[in-house]
Coordinates of C-alpha atoms in Angstrom, one line a residue:
Chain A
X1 CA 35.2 14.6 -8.4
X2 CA 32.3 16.9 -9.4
X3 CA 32.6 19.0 -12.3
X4 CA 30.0 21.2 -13.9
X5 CA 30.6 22.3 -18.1
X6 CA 28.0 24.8 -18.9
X7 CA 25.2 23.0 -17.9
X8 CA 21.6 23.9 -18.4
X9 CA 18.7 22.3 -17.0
X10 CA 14.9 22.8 -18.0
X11 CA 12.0 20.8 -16.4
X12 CA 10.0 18.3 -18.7
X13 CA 6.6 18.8 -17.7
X14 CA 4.2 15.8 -18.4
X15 CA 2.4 16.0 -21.7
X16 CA 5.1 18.4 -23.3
X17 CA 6.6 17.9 -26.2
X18 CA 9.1 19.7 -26.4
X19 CA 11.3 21.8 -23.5
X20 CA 11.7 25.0 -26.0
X21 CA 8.7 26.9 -23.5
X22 CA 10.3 25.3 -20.3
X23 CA 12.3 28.1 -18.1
X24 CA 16.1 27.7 -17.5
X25 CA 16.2 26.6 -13.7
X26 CA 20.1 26.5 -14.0
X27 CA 21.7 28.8 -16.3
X28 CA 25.4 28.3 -17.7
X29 CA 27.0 26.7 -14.5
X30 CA 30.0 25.6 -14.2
X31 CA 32.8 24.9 -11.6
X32 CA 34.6 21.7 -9.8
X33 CA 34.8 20.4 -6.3
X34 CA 37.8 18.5 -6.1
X35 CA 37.8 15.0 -4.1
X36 CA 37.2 15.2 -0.3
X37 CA 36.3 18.7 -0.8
X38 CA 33.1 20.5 0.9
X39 CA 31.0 23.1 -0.4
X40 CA 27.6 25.1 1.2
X41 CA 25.0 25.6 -1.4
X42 CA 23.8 29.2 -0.6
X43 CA 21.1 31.3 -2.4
X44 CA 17.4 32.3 -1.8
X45 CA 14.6 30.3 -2.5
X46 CA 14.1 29.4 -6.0
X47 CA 17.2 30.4 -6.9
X48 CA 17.9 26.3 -8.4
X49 CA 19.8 24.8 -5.3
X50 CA 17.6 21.6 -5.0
X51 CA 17.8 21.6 -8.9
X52 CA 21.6 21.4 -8.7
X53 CA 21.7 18.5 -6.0
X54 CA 18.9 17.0 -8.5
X55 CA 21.5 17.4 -11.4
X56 CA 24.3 16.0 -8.9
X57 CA 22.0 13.0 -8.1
X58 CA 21.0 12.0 -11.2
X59 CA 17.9 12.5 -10.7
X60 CA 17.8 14.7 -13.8
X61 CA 19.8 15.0 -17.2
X62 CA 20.8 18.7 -18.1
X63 CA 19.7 20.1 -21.1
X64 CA 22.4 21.5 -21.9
X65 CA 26.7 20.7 -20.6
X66 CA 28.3 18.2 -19.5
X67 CA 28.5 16.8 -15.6
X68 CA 31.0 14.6 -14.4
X69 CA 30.8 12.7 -11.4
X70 CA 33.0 10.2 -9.6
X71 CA 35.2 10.5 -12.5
X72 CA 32.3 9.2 -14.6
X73 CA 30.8 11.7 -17.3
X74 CA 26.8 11.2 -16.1
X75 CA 25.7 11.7 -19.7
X76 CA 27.1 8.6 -21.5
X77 CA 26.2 5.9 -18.5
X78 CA 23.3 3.0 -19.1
X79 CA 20.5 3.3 -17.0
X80 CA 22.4 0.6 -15.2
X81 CA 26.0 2.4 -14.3
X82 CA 23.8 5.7 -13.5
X83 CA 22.3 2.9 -10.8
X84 CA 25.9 1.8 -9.8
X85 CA 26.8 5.6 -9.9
X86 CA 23.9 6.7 -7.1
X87 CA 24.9 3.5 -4.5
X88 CA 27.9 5.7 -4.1
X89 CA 26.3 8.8 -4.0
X90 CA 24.3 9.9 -0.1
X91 CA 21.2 11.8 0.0
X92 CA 20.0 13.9 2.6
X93 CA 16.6 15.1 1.3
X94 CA 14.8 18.0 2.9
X95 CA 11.5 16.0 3.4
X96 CA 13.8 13.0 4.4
X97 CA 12.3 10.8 1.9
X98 CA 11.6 7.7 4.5
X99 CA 10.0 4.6 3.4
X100 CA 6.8 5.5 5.8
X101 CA 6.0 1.2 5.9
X102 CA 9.5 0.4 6.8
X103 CA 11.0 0.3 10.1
X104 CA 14.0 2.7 11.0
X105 CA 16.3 -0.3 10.5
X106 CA 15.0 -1.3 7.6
X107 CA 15.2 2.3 5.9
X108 CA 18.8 2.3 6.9
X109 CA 19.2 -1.0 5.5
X110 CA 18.1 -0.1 2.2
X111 CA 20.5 0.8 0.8
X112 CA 23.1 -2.0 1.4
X113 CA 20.3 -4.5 0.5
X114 CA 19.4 -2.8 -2.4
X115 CA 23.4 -3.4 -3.3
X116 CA 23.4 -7.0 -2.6
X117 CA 25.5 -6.6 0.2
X118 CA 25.7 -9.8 3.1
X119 CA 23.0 -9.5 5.8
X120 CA 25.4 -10.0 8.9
X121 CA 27.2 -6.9 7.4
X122 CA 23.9 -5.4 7.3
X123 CA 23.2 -5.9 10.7
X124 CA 26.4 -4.3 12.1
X125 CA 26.8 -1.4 10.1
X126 CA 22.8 -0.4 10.3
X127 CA 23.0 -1.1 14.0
X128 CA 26.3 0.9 14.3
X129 CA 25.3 3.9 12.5
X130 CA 21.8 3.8 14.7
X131 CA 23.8 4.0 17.9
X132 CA 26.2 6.6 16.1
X133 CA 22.8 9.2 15.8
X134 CA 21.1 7.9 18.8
X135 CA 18.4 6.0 17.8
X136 CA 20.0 2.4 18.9
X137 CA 16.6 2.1 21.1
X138 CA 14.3 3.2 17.9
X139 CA 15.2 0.6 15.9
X140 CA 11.4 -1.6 15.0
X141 CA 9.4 2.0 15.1
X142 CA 8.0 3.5 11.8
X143 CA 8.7 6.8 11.1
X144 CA 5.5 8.3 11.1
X145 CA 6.1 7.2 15.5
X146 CA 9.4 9.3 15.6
X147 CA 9.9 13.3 16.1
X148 CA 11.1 15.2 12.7
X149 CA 14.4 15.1 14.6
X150 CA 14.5 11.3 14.6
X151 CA 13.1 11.1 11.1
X152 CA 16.2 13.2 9.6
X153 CA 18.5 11.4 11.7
X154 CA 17.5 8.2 10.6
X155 CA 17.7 9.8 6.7
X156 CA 21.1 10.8 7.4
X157 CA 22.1 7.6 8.7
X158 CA 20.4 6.2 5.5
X159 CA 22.5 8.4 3.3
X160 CA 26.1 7.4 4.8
X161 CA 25.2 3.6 6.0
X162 CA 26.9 2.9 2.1
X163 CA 29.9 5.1 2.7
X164 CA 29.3 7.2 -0.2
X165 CA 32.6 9.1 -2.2
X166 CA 29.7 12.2 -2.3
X167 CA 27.8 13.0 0.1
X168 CA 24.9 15.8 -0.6
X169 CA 22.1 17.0 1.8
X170 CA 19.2 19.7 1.0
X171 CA 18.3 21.6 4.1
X172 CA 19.5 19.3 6.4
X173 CA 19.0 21.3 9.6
X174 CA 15.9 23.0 8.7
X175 CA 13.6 20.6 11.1
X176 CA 16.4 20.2 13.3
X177 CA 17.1 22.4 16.8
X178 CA 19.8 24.5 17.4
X179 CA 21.8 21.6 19.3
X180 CA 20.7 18.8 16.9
X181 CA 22.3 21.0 14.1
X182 CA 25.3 21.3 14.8
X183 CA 25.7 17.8 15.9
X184 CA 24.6 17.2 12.4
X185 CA 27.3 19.5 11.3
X186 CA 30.1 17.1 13.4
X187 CA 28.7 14.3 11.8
X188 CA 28.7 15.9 8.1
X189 CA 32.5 17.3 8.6
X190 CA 33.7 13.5 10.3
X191 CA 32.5 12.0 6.8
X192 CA 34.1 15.2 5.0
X193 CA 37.5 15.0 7.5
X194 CA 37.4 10.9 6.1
X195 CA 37.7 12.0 2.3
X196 CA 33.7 11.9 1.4
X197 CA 33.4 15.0 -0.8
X198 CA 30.4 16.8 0.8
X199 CA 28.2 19.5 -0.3
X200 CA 25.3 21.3 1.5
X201 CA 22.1 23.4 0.8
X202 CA 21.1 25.6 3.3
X203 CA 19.3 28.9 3.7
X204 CA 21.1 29.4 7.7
X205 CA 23.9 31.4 7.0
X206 CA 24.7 31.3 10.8
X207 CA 25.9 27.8 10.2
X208 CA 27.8 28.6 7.5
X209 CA 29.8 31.6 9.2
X210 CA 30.2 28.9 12.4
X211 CA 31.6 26.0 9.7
X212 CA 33.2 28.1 7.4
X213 CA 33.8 26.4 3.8
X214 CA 33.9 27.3 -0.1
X215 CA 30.2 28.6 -1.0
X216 CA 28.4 28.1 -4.7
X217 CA 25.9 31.1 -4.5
X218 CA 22.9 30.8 -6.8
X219 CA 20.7 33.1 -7.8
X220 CA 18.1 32.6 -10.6
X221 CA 19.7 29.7 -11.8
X222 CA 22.9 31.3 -11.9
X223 CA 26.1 30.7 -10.1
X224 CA 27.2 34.2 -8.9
X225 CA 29.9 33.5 -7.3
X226 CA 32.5 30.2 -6.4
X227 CA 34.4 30.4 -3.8
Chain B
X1 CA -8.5 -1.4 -7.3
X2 CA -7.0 -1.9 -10.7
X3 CA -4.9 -4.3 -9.7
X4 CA -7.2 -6.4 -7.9
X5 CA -9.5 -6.8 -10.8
X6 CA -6.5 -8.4 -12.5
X7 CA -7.1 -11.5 -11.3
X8 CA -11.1 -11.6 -13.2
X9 CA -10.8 -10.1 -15.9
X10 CA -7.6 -12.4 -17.0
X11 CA -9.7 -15.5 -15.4
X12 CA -12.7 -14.2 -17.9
X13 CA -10.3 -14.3 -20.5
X14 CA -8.8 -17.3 -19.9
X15 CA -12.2 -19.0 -20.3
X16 CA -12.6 -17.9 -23.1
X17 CA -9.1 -18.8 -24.3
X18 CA -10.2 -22.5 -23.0
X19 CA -13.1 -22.1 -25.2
X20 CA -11.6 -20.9 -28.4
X21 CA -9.2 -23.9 -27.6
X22 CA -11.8 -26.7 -27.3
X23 CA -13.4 -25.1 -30.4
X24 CA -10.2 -25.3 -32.4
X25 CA -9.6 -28.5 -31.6
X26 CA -13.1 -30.1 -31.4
X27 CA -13.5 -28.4 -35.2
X28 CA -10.4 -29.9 -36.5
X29 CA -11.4 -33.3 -35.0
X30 CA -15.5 -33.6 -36.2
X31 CA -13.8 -32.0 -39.6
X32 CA -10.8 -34.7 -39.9
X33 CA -13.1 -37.5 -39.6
X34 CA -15.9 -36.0 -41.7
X35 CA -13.2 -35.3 -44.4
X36 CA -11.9 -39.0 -44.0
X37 CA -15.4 -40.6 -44.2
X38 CA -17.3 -38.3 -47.1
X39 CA -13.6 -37.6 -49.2
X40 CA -13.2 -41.6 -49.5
X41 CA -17.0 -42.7 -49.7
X42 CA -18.0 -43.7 -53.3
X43 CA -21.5 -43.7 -54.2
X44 CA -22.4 -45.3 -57.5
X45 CA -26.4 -45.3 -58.8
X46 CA -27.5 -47.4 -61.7
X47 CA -30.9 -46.7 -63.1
X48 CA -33.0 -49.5 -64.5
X49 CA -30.4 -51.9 -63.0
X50 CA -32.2 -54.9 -65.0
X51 CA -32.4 -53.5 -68.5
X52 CA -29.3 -54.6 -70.6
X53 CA -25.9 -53.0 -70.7
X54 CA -25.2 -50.5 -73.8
X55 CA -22.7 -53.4 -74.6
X56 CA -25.3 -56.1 -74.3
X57 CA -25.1 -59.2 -72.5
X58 CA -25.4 -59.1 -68.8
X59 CA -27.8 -55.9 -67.6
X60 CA -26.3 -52.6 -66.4
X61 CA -25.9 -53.6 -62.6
X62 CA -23.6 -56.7 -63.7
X63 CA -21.4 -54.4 -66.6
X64 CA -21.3 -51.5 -63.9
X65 CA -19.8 -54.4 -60.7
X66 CA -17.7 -55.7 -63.4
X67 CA -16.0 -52.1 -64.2
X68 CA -15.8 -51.3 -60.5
X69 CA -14.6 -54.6 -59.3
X70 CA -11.2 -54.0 -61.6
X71 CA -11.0 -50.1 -61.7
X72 CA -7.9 -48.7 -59.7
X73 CA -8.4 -46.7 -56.6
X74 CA -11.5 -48.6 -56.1
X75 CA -12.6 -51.3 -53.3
X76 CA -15.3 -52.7 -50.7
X77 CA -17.8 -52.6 -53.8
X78 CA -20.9 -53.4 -52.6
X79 CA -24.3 -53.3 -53.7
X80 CA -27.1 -52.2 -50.4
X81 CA -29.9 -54.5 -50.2
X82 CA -33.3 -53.4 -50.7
X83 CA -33.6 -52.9 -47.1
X84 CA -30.7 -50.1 -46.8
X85 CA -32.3 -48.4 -49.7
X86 CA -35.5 -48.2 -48.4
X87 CA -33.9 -47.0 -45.1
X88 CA -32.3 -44.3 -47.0
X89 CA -35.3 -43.1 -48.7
X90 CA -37.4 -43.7 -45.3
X91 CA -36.6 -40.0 -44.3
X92 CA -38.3 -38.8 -47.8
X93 CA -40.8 -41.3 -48.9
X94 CA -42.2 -42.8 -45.8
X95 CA -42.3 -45.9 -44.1
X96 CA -42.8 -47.9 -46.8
X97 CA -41.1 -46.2 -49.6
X98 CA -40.5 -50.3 -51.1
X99 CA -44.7 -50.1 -52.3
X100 CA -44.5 -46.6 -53.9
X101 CA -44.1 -48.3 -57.1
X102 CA -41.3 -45.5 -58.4
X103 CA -38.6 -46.8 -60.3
X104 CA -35.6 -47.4 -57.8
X105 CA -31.7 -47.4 -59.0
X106 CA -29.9 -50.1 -57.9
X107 CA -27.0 -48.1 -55.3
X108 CA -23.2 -49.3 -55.1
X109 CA -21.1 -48.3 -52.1
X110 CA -17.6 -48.3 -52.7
X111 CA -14.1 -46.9 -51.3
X112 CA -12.5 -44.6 -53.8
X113 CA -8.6 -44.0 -53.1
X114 CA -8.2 -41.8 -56.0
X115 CA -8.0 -38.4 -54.4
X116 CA -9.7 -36.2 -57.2
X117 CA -12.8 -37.0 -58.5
X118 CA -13.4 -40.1 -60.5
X119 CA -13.7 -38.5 -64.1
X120 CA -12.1 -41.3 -66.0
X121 CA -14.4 -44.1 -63.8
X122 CA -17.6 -42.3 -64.8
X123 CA -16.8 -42.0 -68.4
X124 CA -16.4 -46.4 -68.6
X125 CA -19.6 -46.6 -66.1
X126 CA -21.5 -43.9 -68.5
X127 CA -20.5 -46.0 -71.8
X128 CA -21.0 -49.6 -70.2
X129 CA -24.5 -48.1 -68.4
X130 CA -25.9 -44.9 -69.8
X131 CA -27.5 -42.4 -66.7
X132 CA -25.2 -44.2 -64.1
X133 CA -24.0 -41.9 -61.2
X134 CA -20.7 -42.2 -59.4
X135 CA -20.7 -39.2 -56.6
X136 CA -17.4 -39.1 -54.2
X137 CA -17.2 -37.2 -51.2
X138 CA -14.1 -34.8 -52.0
X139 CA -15.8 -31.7 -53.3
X140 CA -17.7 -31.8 -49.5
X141 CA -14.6 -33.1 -47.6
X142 CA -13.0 -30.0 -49.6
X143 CA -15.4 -27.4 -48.3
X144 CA -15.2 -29.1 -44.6
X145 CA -11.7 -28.6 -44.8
X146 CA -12.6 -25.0 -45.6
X147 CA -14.7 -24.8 -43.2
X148 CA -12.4 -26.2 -40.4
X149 CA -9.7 -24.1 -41.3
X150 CA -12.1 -21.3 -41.1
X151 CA -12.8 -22.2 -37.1
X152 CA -9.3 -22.4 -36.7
X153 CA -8.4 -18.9 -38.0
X154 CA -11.6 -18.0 -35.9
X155 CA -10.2 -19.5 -32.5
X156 CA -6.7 -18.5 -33.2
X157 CA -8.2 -15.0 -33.9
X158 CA -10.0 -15.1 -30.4
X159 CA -6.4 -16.1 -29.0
X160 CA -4.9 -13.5 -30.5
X161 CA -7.5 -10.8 -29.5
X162 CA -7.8 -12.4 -25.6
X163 CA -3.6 -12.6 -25.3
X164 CA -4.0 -8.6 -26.6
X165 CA -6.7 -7.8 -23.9
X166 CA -4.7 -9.5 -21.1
X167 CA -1.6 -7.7 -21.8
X168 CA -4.0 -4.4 -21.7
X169 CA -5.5 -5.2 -18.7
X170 CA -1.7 -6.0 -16.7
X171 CA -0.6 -2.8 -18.5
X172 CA -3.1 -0.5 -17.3
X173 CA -2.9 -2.7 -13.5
X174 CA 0.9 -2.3 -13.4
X175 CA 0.2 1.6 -14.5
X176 CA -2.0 2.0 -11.8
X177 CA 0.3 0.6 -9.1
X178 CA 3.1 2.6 -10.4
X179 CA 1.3 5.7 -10.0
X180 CA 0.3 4.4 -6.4
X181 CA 3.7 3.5 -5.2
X182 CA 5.7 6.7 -7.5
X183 CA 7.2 8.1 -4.4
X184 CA 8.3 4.7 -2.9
X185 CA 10.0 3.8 -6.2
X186 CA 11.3 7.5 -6.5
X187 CA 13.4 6.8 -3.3
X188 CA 14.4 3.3 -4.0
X189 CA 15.4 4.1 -7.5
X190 CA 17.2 7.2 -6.1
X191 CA 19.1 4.7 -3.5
X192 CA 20.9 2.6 -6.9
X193 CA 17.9 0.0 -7.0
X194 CA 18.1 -1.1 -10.8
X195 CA 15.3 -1.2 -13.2
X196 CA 15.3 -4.9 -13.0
X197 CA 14.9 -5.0 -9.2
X198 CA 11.6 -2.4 -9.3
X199 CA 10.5 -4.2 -12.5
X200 CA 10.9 -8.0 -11.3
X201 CA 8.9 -7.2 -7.8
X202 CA 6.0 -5.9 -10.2
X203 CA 6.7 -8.7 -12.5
X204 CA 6.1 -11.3 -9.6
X205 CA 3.3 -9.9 -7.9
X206 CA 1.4 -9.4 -12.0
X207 CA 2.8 -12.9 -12.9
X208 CA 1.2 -14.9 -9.9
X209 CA -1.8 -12.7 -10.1
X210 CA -2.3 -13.0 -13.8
X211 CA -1.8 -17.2 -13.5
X212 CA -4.2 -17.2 -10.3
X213 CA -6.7 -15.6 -12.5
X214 CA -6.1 -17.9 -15.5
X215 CA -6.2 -21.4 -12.9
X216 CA -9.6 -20.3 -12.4
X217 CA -10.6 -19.2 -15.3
X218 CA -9.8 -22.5 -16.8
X219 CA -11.6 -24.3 -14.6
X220 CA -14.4 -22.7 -14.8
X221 CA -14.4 -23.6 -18.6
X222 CA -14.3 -27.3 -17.6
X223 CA -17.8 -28.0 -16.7
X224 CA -19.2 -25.7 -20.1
X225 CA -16.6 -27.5 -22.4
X226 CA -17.7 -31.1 -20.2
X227 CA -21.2 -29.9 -21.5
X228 CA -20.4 -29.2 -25.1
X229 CA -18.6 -32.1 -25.6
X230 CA -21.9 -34.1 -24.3
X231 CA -23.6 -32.4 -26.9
X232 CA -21.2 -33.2 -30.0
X233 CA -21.0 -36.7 -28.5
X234 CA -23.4 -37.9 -31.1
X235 CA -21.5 -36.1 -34.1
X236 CA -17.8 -37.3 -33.1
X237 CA -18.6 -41.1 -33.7
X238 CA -17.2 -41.7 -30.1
X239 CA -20.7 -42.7 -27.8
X240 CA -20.1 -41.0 -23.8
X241 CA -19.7 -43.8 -21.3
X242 CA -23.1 -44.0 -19.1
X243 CA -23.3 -40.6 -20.5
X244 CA -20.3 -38.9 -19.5
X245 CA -18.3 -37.3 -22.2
X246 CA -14.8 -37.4 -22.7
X247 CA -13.0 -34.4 -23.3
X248 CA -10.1 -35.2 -25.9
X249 CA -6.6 -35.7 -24.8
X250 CA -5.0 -33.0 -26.8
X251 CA -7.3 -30.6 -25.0
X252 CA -6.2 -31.6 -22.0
X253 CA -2.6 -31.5 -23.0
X254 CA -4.0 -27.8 -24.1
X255 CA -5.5 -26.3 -21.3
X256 CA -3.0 -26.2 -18.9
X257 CA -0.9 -24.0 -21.8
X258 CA -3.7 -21.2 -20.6
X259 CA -2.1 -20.5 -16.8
X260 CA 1.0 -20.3 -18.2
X261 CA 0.7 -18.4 -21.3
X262 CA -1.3 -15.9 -18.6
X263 CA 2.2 -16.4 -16.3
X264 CA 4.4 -15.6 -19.7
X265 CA 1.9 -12.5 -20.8
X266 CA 1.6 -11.3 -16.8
X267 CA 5.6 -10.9 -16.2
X268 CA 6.5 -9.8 -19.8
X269 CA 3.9 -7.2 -19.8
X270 CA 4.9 -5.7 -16.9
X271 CA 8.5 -5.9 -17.2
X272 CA 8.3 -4.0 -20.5
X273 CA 5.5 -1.5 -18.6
X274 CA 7.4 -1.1 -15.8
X275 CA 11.0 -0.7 -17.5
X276 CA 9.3 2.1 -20.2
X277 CA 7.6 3.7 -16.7
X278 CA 10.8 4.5 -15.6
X279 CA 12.8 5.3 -18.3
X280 CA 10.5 8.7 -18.4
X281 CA 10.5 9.1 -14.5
X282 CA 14.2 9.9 -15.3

């Protein structure tokens, strides 16, 4: 489902030529998460979590390794199958990543418009999933007129609405209460308990030890443990 | 900002487009009937046309009509009264150029078919009527030729240079509103939208901008090339009804090529900007 070779990764920074000065931000990973599976990202800050979910979202090319995903190596797809590749691939970002002119509905609708689907399934799946976070009365506001509560819920909502085969969230709980969290958690282990292969970055090891599951520790850019 | 100057800068470039377009054509036009007229005009002048021909018998006039009546490539001979050569020479010698008392030549007007220049013609007019002249128009057809298709090179030059500055000026639009928007296309790329999708929305919103700008650009050319074509009125042959001129129809067949070649430049531009964009976003 999601296997790592040796991969590298060094940031391109605009105006470079080359990435020869660039630091390693991941070093030599490797390891597999088998379909269905779910793994917590664990580490400190810095340490190259958001880098790997990056790397996992094709959002960057290693420098080094090979990654495949979905059965598909990431390295040898066009631009268009890496396209075709992210549709079935759900994002939780940390800063939610909400289209700040669109209406809650129509950021969870993204996605299935963006893949073409029918607009009556549209409308019964975004509304479904709305109700399924409890936001089914939010539906026309912006999200700069909901709490940061709302806001991630409506990003998570976003990130499953295309049933994704992987599902990966950054930080998910970080603006989220005590309560929220762990309904978040019951909503993340539903998907996982369905067969979406899941894997989560966080920094609150209290949620870990309450949902206990395989970790990939980082630290500097190096996995130190799997398992 | 960028992109709302779009819309007058392509507009000033498609005026001058229409210019360079009118020019082109009104040159090729003014130079094709030139070339006709002067490259098939034969002028043929007989000094002393009353003193007798080298071959004696009639005088030179008669032995030179009699050649040019039977030469190939030669026809409408006819001799201009005194009264056309006087008008001629009106511009140099005065009113009343007839009482200067200055030896005339006799002048023949002719149509020469030949293409070259008459070299075997003025040899037999030479022999029959030593000091004749026979002048054809080809060696100044040839240079307005040259000339025309130096205006043409010119224009096509401009067309060049305006289509280059247009592209630059959608490029560095549709660089600006990437840089505007590079979070929202960030997330929508990052959702599975396709380079085509993100590139076709800029591709409309540059395309209908860039012919917007063109339209008007185009028609603010009409009333200066309206304007010029009063002015070359007199040199086309064609006199302006009441003193409106007509614009030709292959002009008008051209301009509307300006909106759309803006339309083809506009959404090519910014597909390839767009599509090169994000290929080194990720």
């Amino acid at each position: 489902m999601v296997r790592f070779e040796n991969v590298w990764l060094k940031y391109r920074h605009e105006g470079e030529a080359s990435l020869a000065s660039s630091p390693d931000v991941i070093r030599d990973m490797s390891f597999d998460i088998p379909e269905g599976g779910f793994r917590w990202l664990t580490g400190p800050s810095g340490a190259g979590k958001t880098s790997l979910l990056k790397l996992m979202y094709l959002a960057e090319h290693p420098s080094r390794g090979r990654i495949e995903l979905l059965g598909t190596n990431a390295a040898r797809v066009s631009r268009r199958e890496a396209a075709m590749l992210r549709r079935r691939i759900g994002v939780i970002y940390q800063d939610f990543r909400l289209l700040p002119h669109l209406s809650a509905y129509d950021n969870v609708a993204l996605p299935m418009r963006l893949a073409r689907k029918a607009e009556g399934q549209v409308r019964a799946d975004v509304t479904e999933l709305l109700r399924w976070v409890g936001l089914s009365g939010k539906l026309d506001r912006r999200p700069y007129e909901l709490s940061g509560g709302e806001q991630q819920r409506i990003a998570i909502a976003r990130a499953v609405v295309g049933r994704p085969k992987l599902l990966l969230a950054d930080e998910p709980t970080g603006n989220l209460d005590e309560e929220q969290a762990e309904r978040l958690m019951l909503l993340i282990t539903g998907l996982n308990g369905m067969g979406t292969t899941v894997v989560v970055a966080t920094h609150n090891l209290a949620l870990v030890d309450r949902h206990p599951a395989p970790r990939l520790n980082l630290f500097a850019g190096r996995l130190v443990n799997d398992g | 900002m960028a992109e709302r100057l779009t819309p007058m800068l392509v507009g000033a470039m498609s005026f001058l487009a229409a210019l360079a377009i009118a020019g082109a054509l009104a040159a090729s036009s003014l130079a094709g009937r030139w070339a006709q007229d002067s490259g098939t005009a034969l002028t043929v002048q007989i000094p002393q046309p009353d003193n007798p021909a080298a071959a004696g018998g009639a005088n030179r006039l008669q032995a030179v009509l009699a050649i040019l009546q039977v030469a190939p490539d030669v026809s409408a001979v006819r001799k201009l009264s005194g009264d056309e050569i006087n008008a001629l020479l009106k511009p140099w010698l005065g009113a009343d150029a007839g009482q200067l008392a200055l030896p005339v030549p006799a002048v023949i007007s002719a149509v020469w078919s030949g293409g070259g220049e008459p070299d075997s013609l003025r040899g037999a007019l030479d022999a029959a009527a030593p000091g004749t002249l026979a002048e054809t128009g080809v060696r100044w057809a040839a240079r307005v030729a040259a000339l025309t298709g130096s205006l043409q090179a010119s224009a096509l030059a401009v067309l060049v240079i305006v289509a280059f500055v247009a592209s630059a000026v959608i490029s560095v639009a549709t660089h600006a509103g990437l840089a505007q928007r590079r979070e929202t296309i960030a997330i929508v790329h990052g959702l599975g939208a396709l380079d085509s999708d993100i590139a076709g929305r800029f591709a409309v919103r540059a395309t209908v901008l860039a012919t917007a700008g063109a339209i008007i650009g185009t028609a603010c050319a009409l009333p200066v090339l309206f304007w010029l074509a009063t002015l070359a009125a007199p040199f086309s042959g064609v006199l302006p009804d009441e003193g409106t001129a007509q614009l030709p129809f292959a002009l008008w067949v051209a301009l509307p090529a300006v909106p759309v070649a803006a339309a083809v430049i506009g959404w090519m531009t910014t597909q390839v900007t767009v599509r090169g964009w994000l290929r080194r976003m990720v």
